[in-house]
PDB file of C-alpha atoms and ligand atoms in Angstrom:
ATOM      1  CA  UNK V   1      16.413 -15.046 -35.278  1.00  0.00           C
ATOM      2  CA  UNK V   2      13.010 -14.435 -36.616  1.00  0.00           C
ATOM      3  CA  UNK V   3      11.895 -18.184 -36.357  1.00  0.00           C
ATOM      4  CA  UNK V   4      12.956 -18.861 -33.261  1.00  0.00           C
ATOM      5  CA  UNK V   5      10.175 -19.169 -30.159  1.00  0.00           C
ATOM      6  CA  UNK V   6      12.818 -17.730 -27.104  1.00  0.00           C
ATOM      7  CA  UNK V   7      13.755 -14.789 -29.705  1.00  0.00           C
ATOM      8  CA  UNK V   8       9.849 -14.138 -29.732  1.00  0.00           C
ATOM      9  CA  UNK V   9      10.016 -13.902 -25.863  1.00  0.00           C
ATOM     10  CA  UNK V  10      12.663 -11.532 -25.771  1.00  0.00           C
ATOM     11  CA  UNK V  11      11.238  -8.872 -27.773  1.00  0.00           C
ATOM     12  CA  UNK V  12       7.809  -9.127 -25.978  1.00  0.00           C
ATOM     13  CA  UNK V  13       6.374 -10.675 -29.618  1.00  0.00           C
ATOM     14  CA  UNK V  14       5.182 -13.994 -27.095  1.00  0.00           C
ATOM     15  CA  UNK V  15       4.385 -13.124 -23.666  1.00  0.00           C
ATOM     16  CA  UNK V  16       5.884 -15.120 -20.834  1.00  0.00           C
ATOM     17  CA  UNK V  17       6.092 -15.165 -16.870  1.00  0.00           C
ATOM     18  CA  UNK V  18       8.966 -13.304 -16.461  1.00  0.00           C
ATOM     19  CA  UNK V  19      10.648 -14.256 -12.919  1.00  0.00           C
ATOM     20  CA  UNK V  20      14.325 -12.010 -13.874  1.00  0.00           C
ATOM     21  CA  UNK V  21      15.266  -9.646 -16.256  1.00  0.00           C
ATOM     22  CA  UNK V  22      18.087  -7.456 -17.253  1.00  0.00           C
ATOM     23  CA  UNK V  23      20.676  -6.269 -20.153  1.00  0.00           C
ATOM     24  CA  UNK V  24      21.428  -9.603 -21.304  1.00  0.00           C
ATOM     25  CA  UNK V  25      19.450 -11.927 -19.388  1.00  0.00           C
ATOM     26  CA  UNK V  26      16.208 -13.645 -19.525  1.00  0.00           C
ATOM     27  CA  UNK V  27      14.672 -15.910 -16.867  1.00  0.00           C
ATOM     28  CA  UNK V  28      10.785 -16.736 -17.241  1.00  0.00           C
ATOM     29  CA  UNK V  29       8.804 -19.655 -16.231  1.00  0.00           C
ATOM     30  CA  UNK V  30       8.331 -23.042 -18.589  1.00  0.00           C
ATOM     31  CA  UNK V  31       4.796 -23.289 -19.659  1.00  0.00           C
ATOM     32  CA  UNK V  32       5.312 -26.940 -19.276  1.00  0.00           C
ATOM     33  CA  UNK V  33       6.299 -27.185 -16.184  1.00  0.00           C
ATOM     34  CA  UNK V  34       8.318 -30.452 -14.760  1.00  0.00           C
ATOM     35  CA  UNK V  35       8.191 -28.918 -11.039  1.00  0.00           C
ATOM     36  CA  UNK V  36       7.036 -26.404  -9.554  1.00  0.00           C
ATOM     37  CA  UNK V  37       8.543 -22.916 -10.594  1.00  0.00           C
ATOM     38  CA  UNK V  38      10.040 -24.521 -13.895  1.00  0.00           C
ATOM     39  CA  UNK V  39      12.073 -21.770 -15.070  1.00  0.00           C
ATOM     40  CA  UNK V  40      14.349 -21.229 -18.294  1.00  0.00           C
ATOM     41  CA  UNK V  41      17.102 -19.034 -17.833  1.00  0.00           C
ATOM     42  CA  UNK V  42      18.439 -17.706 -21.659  1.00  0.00           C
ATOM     43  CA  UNK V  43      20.426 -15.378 -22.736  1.00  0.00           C
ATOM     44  CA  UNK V  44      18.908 -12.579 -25.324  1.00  0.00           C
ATOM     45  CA  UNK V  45      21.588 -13.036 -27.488  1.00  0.00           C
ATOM     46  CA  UNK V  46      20.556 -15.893 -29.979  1.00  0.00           C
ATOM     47  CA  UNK V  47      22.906 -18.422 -30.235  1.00  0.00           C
ATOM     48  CA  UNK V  48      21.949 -22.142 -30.955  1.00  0.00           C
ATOM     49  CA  UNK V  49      23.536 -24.084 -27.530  1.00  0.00           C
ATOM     50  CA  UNK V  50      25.147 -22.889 -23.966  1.00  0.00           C
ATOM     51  CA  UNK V  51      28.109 -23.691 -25.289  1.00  0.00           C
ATOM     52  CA  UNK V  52      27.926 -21.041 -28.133  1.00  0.00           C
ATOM     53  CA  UNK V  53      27.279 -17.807 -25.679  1.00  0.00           C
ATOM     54  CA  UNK V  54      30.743 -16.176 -25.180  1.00  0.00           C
ATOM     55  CA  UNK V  55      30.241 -14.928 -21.723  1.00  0.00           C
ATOM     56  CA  UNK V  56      29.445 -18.744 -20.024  1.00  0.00           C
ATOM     57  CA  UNK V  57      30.847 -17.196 -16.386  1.00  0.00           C
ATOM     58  CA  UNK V  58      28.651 -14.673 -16.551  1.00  0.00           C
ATOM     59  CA  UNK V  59      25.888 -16.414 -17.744  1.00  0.00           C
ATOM     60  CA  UNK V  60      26.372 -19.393 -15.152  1.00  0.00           C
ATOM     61  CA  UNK V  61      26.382 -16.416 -12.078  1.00  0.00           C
ATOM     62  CA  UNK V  62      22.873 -15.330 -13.582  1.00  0.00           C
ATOM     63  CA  UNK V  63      21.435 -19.327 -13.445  1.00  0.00           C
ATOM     64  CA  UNK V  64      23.108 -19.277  -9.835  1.00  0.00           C
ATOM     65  CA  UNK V  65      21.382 -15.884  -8.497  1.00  0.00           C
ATOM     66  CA  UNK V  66      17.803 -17.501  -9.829  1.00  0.00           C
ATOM     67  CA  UNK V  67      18.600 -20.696  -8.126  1.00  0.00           C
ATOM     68  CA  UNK V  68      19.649 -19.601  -4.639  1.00  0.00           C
ATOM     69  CA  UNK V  69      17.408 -17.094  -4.624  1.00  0.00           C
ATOM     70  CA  UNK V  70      14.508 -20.195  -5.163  1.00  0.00           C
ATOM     71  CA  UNK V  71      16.553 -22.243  -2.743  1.00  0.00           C
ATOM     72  CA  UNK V  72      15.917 -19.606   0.135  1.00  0.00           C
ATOM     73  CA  UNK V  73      12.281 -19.171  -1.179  1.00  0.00           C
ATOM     74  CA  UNK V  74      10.950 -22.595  -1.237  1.00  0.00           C
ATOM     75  CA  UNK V  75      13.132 -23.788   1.359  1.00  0.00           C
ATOM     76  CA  UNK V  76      13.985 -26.591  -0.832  1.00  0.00           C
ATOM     77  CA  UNK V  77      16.599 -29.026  -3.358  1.00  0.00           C
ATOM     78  CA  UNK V  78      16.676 -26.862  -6.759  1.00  0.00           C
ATOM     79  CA  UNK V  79      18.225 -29.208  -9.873  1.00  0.00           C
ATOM     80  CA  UNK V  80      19.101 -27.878 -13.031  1.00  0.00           C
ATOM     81  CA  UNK V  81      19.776 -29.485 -16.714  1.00  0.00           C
ATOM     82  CA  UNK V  82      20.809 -28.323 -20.130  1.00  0.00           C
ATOM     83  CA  UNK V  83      18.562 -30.283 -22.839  1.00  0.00           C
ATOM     84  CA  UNK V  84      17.601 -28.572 -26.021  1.00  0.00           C
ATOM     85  CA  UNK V  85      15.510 -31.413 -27.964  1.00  0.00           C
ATOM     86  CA  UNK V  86      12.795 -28.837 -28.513  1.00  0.00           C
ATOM     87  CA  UNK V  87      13.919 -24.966 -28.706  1.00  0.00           C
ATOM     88  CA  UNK V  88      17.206 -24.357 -30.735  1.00  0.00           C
ATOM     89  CA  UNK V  89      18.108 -20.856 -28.209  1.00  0.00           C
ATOM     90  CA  UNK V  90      20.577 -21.685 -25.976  1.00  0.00           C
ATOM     91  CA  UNK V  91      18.633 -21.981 -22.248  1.00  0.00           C
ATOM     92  CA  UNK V  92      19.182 -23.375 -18.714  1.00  0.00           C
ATOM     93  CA  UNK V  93      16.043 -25.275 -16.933  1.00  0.00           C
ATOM     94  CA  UNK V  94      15.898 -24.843 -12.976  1.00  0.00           C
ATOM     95  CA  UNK V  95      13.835 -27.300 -11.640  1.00  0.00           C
ATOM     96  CA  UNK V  96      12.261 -26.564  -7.643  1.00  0.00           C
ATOM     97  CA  UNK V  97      11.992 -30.133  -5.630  1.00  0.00           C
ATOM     98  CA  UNK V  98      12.582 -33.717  -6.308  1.00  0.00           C
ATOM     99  CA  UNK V  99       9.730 -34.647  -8.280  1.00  0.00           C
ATOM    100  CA  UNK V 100       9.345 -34.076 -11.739  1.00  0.00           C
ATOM    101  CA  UNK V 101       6.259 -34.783 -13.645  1.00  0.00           C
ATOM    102  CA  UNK V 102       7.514 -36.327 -16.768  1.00  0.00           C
ATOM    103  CA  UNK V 103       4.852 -36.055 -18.546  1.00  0.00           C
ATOM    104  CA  UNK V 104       3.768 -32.206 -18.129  1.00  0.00           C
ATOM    105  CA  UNK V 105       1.331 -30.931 -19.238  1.00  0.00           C
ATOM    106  CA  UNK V 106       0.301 -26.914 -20.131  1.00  0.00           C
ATOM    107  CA  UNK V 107       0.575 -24.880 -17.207  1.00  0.00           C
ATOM    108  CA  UNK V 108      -2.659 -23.548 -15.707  1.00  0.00           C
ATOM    109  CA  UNK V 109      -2.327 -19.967 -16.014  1.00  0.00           C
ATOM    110  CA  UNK V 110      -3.507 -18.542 -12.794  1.00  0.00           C
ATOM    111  CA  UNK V 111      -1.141 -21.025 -10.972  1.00  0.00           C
ATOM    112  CA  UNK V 112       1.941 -19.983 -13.211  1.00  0.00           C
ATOM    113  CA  UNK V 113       0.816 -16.189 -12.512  1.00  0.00           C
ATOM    114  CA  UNK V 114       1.058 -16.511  -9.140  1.00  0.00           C
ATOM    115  CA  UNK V 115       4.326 -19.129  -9.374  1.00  0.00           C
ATOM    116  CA  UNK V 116       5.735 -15.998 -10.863  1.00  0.00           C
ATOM    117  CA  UNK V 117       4.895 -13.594  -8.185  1.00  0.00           C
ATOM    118  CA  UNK V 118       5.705 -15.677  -5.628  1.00  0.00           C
ATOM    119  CA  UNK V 119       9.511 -16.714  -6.905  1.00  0.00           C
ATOM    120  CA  UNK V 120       9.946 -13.377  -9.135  1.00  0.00           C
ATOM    121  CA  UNK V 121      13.525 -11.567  -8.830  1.00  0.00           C
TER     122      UNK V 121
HETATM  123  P1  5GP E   1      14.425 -28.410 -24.324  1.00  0.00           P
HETATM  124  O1  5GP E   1      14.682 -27.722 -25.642  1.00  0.00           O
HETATM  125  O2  5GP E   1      15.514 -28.141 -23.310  1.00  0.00           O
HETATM  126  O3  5GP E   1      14.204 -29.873 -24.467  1.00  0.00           O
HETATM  127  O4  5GP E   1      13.101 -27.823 -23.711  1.00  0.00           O
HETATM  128  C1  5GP E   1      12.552 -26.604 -24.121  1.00  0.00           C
HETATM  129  C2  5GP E   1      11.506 -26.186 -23.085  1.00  0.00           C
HETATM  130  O5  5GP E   1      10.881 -25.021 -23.566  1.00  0.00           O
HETATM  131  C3  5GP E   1      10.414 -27.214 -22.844  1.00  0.00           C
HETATM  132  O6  5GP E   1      10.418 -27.601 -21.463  1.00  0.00           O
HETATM  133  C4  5GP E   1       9.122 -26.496 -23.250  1.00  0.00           C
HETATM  134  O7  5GP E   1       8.038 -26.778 -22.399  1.00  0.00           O
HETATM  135  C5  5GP E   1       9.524 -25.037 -23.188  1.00  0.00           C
HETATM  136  N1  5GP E   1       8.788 -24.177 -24.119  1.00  0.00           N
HETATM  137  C6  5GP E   1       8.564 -24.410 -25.430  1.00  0.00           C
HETATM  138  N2  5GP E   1       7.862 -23.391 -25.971  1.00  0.00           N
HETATM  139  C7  5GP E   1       7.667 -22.486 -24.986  1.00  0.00           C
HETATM  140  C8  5GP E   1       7.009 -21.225 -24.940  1.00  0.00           C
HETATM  141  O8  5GP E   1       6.466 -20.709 -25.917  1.00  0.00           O
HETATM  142  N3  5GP E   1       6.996 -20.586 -23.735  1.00  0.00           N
HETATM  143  C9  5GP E   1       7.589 -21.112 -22.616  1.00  0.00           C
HETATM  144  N4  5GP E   1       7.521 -20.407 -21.491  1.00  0.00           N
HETATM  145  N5  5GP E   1       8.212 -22.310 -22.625  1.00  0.00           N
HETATM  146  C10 5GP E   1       8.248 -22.986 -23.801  1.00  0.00           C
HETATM  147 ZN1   ZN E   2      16.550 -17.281 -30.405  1.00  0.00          ZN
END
């Protein structure tokens, strides 16, 4: 979809901090971040909600790769939610800790750099 922000990220058009990568799987961090290591997890394939992608099992064991894996990094709770108010590309938001800023603002970029390197997969 040529409109569409998460398509941009896929094809390398916007840049992101990737934290996973492969075939048909995208996992980089939000540059609004709620919590530390606020990461979407999408799949390349544009389709408008989770519920659209065809391969949801397969999907869902990506999401729950990223998430353990941050469990055993940061030693802590990781939540998850499925919104999309904002970006119409189907996407999962892992969330590290309890406490969310609500109110987030743009991530500084040398602490999102090193976010990345520190929970990258
Ligand atoms: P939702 O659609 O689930 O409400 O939220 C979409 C999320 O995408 C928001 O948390 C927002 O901060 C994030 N977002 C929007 N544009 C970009 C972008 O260009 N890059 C990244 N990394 N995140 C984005
Ligand atoms: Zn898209």
């Amino acid at each position: 979809m040529s409109d569409c922000i998460f398509c941009k990220i896929v094809t390398g058009e916007i840049p992101c901090y990737k934290i996973y990568e492969d075939e048909k799987y995208l996992a980089f961090l939000d540059i609004y971040p709620w919590t530390e290591g606020h990461t979407l997890v999408i799949p390349k394939q544009h389709v408008e909600w989770v519920w659209d992608y065809p391969e949801l099992g397969e999907y869902f064991e990506v999401v729950g790769k990223i998430a353990r894996h941050y469990r055993e990094i940061s030693k802590d709770i990781v939540r998850s939610n499925i919104d999309g108010w904002q970006v119409q590309h189907a996407h999962i938001h892992l969330k590290i800790g309890k406490l969310s800023d609500l109110n987030p603002k743009q991530g500084d970029p040398d602490i999102l750099k090193s976010t990345m390197e520190k929970y990258r997969l």
